[in-house]
PDB file of C-alpha atoms and ligand atoms in Angstrom:
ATOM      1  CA  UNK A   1     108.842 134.458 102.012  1.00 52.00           C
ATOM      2  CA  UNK A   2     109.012 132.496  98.703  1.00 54.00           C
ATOM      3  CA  UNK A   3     108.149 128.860  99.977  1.00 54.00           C
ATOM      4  CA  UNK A   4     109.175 127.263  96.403  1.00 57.00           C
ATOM      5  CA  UNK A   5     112.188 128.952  96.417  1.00 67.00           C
ATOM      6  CA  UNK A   6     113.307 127.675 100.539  1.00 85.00           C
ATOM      7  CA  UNK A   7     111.800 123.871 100.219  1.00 92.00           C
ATOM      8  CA  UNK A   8     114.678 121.975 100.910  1.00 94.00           C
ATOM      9  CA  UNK A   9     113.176 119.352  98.311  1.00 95.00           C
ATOM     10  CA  UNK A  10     113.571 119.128  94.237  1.00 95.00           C
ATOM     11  CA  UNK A  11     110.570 120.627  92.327  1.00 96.00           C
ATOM     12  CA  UNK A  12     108.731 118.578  90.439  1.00 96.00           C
ATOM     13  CA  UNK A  13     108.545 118.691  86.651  1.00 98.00           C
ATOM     14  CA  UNK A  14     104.958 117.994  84.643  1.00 98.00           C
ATOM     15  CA  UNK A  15     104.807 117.293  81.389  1.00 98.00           C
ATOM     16  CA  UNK A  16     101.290 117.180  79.271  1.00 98.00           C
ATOM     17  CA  UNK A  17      99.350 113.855  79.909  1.00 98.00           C
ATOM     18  CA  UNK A  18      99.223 111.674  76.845  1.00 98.00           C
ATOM     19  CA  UNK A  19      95.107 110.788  76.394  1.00 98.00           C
ATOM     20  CA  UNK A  20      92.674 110.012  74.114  1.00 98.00           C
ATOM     21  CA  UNK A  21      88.659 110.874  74.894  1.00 98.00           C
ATOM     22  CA  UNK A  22      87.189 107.358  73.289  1.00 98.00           C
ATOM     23  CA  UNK A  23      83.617 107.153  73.050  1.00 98.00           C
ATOM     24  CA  UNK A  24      81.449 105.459  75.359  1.00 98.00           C
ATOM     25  CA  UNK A  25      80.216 103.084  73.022  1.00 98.00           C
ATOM     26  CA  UNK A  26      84.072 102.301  72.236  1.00 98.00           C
ATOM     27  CA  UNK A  27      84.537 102.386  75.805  1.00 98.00           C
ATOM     28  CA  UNK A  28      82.066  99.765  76.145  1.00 99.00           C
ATOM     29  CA  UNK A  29      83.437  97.794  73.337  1.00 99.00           C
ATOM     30  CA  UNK A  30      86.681  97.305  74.402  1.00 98.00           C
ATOM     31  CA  UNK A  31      86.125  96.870  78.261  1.00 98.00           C
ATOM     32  CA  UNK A  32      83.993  94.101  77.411  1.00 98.00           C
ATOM     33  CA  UNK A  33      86.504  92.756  75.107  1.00 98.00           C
ATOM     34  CA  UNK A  34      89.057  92.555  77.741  1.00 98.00           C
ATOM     35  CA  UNK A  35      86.776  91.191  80.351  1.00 98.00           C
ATOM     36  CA  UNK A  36      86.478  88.311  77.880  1.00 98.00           C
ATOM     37  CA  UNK A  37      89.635  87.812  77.665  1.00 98.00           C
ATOM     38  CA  UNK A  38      90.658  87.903  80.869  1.00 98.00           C
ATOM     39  CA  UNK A  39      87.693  85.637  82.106  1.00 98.00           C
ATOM     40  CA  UNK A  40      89.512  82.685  79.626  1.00 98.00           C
ATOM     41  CA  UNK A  41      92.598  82.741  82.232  1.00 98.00           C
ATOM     42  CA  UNK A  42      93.220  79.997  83.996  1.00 98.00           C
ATOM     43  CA  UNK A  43      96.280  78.830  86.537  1.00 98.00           C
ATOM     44  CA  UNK A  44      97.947  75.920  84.214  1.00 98.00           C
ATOM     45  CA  UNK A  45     100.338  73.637  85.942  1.00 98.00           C
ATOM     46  CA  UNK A  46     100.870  71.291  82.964  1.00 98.00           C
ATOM     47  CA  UNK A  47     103.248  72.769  80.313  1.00 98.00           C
ATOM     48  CA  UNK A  48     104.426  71.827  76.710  1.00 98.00           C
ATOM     49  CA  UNK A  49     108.607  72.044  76.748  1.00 93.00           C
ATOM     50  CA  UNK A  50     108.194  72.790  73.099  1.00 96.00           C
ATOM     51  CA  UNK A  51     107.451  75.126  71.040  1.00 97.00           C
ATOM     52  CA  UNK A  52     109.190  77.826  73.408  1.00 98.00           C
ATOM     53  CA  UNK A  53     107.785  81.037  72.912  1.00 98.00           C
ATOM     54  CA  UNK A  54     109.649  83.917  71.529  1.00 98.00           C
ATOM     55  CA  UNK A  55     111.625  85.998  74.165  1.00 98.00           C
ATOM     56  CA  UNK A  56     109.521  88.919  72.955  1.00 98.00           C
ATOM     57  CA  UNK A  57     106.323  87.771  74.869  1.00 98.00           C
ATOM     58  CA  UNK A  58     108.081  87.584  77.592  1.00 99.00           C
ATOM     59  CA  UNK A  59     110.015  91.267  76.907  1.00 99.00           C
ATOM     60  CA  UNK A  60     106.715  92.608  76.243  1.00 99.00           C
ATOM     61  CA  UNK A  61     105.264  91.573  79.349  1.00 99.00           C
ATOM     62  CA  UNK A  62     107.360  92.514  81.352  1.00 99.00           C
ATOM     63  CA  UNK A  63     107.710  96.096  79.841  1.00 99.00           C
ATOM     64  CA  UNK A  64     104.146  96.254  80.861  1.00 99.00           C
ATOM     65  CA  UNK A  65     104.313  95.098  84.261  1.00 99.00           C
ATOM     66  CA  UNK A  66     106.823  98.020  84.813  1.00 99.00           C
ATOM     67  CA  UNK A  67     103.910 100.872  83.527  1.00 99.00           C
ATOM     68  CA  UNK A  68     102.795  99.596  87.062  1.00 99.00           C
ATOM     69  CA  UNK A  69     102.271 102.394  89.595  1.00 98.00           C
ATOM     70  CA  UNK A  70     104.664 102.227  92.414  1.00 98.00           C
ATOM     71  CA  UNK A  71     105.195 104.064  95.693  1.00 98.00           C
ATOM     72  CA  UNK A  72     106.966 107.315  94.935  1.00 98.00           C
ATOM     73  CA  UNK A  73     107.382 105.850  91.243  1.00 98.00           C
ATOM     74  CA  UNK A  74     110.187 103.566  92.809  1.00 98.00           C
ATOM     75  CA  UNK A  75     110.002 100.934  90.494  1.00 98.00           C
ATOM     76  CA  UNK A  76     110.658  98.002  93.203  1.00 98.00           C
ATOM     77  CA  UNK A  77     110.740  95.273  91.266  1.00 98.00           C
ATOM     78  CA  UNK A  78     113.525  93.059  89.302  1.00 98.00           C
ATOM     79  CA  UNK A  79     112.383  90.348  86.818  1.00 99.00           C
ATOM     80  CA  UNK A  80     114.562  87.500  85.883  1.00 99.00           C
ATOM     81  CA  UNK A  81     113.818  85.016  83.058  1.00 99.00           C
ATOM     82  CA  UNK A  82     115.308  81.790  83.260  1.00 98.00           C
ATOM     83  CA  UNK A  83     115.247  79.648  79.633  1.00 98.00           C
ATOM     84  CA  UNK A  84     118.413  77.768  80.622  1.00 98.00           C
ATOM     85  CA  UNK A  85     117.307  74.071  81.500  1.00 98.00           C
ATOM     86  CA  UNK A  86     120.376  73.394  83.866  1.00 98.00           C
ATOM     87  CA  UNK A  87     119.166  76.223  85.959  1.00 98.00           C
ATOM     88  CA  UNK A  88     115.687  75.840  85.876  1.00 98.00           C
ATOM     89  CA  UNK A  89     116.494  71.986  87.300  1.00 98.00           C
ATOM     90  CA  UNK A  90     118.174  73.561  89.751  1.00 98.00           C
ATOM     91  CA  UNK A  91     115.185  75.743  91.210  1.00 98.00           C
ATOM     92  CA  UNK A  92     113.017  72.575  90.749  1.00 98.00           C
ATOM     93  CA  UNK A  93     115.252  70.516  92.800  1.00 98.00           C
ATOM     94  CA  UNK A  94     115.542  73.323  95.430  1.00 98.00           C
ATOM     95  CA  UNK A  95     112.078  73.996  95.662  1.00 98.00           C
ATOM     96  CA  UNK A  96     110.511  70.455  96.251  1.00 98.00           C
ATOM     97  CA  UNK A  97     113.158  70.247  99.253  1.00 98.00           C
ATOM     98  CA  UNK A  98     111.189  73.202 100.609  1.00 97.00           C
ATOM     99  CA  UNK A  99     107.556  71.998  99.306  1.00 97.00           C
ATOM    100  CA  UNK A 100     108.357  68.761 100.213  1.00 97.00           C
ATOM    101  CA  UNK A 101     108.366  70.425 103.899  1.00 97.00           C
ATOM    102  CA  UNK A 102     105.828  72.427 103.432  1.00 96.00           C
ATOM    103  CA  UNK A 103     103.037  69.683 102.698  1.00 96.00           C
ATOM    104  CA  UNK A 104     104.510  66.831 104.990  1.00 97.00           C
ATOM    105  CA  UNK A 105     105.104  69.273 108.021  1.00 96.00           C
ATOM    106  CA  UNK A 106     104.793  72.320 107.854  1.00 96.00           C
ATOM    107  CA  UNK A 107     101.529  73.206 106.484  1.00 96.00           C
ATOM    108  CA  UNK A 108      98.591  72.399 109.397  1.00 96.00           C
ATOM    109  CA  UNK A 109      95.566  70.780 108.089  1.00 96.00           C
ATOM    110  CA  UNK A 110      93.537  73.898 107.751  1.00 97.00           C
ATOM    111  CA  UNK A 111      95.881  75.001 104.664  1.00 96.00           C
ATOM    112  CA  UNK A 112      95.919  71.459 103.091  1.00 95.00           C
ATOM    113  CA  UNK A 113      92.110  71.155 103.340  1.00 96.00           C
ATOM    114  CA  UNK A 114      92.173  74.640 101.424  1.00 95.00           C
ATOM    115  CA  UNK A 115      94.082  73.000  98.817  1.00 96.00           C
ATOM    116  CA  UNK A 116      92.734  70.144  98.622  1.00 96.00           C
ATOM    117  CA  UNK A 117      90.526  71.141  95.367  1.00 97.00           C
ATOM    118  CA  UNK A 118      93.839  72.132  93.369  1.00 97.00           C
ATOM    119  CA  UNK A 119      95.044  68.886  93.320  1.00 95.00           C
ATOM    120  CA  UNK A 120      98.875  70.020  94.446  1.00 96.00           C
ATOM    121  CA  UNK A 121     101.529  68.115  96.029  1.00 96.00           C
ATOM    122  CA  UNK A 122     105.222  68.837  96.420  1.00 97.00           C
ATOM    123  CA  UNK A 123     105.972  67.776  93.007  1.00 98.00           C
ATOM    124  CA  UNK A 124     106.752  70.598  90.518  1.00 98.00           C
ATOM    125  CA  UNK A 125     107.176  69.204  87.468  1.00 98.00           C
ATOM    126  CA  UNK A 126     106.245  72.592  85.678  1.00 98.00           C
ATOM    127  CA  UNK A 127     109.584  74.114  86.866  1.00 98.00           C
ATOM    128  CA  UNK A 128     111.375  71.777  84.582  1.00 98.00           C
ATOM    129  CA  UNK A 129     109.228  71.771  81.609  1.00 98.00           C
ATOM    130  CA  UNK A 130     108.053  75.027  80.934  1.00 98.00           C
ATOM    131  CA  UNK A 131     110.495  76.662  78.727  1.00 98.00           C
ATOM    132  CA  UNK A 132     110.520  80.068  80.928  1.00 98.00           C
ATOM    133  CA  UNK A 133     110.587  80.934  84.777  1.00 98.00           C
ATOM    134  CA  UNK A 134     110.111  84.350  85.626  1.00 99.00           C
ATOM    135  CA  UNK A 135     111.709  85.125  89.068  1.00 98.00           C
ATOM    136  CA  UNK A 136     110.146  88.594  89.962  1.00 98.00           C
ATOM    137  CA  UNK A 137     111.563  90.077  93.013  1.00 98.00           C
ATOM    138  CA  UNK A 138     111.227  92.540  95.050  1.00 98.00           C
ATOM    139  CA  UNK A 139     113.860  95.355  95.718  1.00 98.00           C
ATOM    140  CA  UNK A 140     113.413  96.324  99.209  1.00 97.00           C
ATOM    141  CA  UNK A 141     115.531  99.777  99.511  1.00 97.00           C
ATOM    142  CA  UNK A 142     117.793 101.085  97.357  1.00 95.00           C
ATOM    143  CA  UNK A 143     121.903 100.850  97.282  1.00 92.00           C
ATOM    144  CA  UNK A 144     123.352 103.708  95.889  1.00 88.00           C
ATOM    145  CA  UNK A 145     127.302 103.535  95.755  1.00 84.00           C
ATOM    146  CA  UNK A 146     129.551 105.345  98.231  1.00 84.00           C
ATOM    147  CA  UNK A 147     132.946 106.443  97.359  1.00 81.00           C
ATOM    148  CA  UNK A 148     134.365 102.411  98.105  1.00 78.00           C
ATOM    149  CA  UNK A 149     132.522  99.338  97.976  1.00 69.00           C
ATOM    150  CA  UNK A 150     130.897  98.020 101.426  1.00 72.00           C
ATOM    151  CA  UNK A 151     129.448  99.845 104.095  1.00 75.00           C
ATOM    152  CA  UNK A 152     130.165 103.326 102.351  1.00 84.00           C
ATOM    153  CA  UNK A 153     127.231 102.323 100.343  1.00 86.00           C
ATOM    154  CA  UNK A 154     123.645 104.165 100.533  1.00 90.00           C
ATOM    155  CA  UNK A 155     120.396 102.589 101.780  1.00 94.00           C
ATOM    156  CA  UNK A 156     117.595 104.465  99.816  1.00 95.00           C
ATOM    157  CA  UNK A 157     114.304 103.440 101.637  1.00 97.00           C
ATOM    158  CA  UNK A 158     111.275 102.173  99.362  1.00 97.00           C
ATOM    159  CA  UNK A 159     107.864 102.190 100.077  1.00 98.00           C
ATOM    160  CA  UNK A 160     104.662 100.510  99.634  1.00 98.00           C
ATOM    161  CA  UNK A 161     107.103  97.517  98.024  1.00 98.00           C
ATOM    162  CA  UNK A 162     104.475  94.191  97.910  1.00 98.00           C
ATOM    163  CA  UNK A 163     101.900  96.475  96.751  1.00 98.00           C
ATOM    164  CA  UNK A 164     103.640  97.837  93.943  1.00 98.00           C
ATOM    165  CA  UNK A 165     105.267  94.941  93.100  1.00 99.00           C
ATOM    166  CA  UNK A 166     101.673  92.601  93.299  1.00 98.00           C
ATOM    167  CA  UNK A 167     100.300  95.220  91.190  1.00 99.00           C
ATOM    168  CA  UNK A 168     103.434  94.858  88.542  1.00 99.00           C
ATOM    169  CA  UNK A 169     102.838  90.801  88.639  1.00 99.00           C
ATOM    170  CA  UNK A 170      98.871  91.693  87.829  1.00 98.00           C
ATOM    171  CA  UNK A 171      99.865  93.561  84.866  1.00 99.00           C
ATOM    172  CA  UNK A 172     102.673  90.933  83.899  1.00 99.00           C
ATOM    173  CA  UNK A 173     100.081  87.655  84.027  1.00 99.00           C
ATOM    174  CA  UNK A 174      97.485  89.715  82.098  1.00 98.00           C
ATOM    175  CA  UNK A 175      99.809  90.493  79.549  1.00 98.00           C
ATOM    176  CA  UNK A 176     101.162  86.520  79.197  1.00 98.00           C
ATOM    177  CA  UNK A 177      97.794  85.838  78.918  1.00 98.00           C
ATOM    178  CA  UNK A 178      96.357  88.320  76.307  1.00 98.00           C
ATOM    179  CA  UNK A 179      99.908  86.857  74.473  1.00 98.00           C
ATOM    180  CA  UNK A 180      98.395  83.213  74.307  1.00 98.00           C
ATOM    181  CA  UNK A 181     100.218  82.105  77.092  1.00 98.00           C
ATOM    182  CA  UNK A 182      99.867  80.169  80.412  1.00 98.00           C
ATOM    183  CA  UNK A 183     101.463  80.677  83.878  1.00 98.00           C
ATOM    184  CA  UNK A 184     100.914  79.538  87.309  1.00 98.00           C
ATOM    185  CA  UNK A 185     101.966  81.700  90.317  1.00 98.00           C
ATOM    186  CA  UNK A 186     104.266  79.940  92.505  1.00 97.00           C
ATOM    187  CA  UNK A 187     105.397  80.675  95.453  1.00 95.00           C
ATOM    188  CA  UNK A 188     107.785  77.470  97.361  1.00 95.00           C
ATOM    189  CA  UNK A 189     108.343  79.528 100.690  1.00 94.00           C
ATOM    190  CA  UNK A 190     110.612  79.935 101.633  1.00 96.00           C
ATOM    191  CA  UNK A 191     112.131  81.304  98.408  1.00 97.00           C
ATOM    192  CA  UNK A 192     115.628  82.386  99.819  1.00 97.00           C
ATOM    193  CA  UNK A 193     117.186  79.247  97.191  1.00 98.00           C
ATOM    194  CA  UNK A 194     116.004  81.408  94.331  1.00 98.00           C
ATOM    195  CA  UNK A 195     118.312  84.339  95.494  1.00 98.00           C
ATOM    196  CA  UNK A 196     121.007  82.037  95.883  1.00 98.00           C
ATOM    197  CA  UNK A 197     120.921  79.951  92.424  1.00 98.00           C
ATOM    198  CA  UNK A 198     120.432  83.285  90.748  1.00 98.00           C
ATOM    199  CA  UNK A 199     123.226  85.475  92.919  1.00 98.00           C
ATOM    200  CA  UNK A 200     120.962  88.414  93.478  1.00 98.00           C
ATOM    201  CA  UNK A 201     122.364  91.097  95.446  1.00 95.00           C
ATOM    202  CA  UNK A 202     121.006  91.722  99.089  1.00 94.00           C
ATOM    203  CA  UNK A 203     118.699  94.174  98.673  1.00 97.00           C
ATOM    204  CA  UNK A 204     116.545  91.809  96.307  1.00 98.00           C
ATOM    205  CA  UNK A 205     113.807  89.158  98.147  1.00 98.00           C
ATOM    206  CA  UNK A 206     112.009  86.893  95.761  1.00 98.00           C
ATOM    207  CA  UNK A 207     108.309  87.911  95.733  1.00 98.00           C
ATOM    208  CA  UNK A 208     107.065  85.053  93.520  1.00 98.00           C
ATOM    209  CA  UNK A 209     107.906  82.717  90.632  1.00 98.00           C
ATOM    210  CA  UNK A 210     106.387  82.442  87.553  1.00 98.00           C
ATOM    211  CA  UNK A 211     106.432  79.821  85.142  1.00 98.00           C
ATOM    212  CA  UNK A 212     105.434  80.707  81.353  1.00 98.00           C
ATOM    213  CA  UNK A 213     104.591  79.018  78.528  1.00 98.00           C
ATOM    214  CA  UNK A 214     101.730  76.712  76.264  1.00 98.00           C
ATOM    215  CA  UNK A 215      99.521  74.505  78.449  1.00 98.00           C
ATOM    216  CA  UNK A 216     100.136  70.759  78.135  1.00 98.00           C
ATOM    217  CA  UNK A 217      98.287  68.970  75.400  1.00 98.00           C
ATOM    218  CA  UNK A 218      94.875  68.132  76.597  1.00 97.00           C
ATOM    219  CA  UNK A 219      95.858  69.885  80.008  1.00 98.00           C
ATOM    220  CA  UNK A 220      93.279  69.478  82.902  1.00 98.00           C
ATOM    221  CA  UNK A 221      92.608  72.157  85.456  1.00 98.00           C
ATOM    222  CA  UNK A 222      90.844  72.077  88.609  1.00 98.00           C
ATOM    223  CA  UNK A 223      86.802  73.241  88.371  1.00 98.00           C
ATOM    224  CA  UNK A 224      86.619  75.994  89.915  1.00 97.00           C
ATOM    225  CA  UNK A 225      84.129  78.610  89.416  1.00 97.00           C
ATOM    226  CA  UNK A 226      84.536  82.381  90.207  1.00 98.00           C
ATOM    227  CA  UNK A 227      82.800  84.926  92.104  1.00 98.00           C
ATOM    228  CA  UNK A 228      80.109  86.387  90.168  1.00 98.00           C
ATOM    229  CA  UNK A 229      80.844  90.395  89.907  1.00 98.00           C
ATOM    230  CA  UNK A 230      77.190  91.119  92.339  1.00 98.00           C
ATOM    231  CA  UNK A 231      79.071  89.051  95.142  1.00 98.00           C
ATOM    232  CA  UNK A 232      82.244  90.780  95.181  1.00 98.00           C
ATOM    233  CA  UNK A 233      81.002  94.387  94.374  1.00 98.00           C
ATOM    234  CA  UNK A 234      78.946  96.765  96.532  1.00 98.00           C
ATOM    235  CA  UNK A 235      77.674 100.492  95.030  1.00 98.00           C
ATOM    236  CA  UNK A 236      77.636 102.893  97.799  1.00 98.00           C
TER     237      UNK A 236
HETATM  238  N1  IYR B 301     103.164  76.852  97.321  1.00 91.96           N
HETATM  239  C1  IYR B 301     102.577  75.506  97.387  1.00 91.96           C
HETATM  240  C2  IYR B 301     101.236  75.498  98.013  1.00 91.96           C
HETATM  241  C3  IYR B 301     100.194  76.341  97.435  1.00 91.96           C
HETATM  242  C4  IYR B 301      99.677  77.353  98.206  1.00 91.96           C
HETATM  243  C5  IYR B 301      98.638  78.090  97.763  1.00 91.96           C
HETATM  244  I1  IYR B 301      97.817  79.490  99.019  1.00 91.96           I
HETATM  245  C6  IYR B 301      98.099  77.857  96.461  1.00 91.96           C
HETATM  246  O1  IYR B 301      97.041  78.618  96.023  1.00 91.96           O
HETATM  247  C7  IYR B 301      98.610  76.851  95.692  1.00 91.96           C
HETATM  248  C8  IYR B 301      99.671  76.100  96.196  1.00 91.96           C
HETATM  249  C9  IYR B 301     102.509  74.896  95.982  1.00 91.96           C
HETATM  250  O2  IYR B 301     102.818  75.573  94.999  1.00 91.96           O
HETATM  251  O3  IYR B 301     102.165  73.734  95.883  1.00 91.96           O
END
């Protein structure tokens, strides 16, 4: 019996891979260069209100966070950029009602001894003054239309959704950063507010919030040193 011709599933299409051989020695050249680049990034929770950066930075970015592999090429993920100061006051207000919570009673010590060498409070100042939030969300199944609005609809299950999406956000602060600009990731649980202020449909969960723009003049950040590559990495 023909097996391809009695799977009860589509069949899959390739197409030719688009690569270029480089050499090693430009291999080595530009991995290095982007090591050095990415060892510059900090977390910035100071930003300047002005200049605001053009929309393309943030376009671009996001563009590349969606080259991001994804279980069964799903594409879980929704990004939504928020320039408009009204609404960004809004999520600030929103979330220091639930950070506010967070460090005076909900957080045990253990957690505020963790943070204790960041130097954060409840107070999120950055929500208001940088000139771009980036909500990213996750989009935990799929709603595909029935034939009338409401239950008739479709649930279209996704998979491996914080992974792809936390590999999407890893892609999306590299490229902000390579841009020249600054984030911090942000995440005022619980985040259902953010879903609410922005009227995001039900299949959509914030995953985290990310503020964009220049750092602060003479903005401080905590010092903190990394890992060295021997500590984290082991050569079987
Ligand atoms: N979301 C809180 C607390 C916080 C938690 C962790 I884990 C951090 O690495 C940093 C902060 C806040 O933003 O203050």
């Amino acid at each position: 019996m023909d097996t391809q011709q009695s799977s009860p599933y589509p069949q899959p299409v390739f197409v030719r891979l688009d690569y270029e051989r480089l050499t090693q020695d430009e291999q080595v050249a530009r991995s290095r260069a982007f090591l050095k680049v990415m060892q510059r990034r900090r977390t910035v929770r100071h930003f300047a209100s002005q200049p605001v950066p053009p929309l393309e930075l943030i376009t671009n970015a996001i563009a590349t966070a969606n080259t991001a592999p994804s279980g069964a090429h799903q594409q879980p993920w929704r990004f939504v950029v928020v320039r408009d100061q009204a609404v960004k006051h809004q999520i600030r207000e929103a979330a220091e009602i639930e950070e506010r919570e967070n460090y005076d009673r909900r957080f045990p010590d253990e957690w505020k001894l963790a943070l204790a060498r960041l130097g954060t409070d409840w107070h999120k100042d950055f929500l208001d003054e940088a000139p771009y939030l980036i909500v990213v969300l996750q989009i935990d199944y799929g709603l595909e239309p029935g034939p009338e609005p409401g239950p008739t609809e479709r649930h279209i299950k996704h998979y491996y959704v914080k992974e792809s999406v936390g590999i999407a956000v890893g892609l999306l602060i590299a490229s902000l950063h390579q841009a020249g600009l600054a984030t911090v990731t942000h995440t005022p649980n619980p985040m259902g507010f953010l879903s609410r202020i922005l009227g995001r449909p039900r299949n959509e969960k914030p995953f985290l919030l990310l503020p964009v723009g220049y750092p602060a003049e003479n903005c401080l950040v905590p010092d903190l040193k990394r890992k060295t590559v021997e500590e984290i990495m082991e050569i079987v």
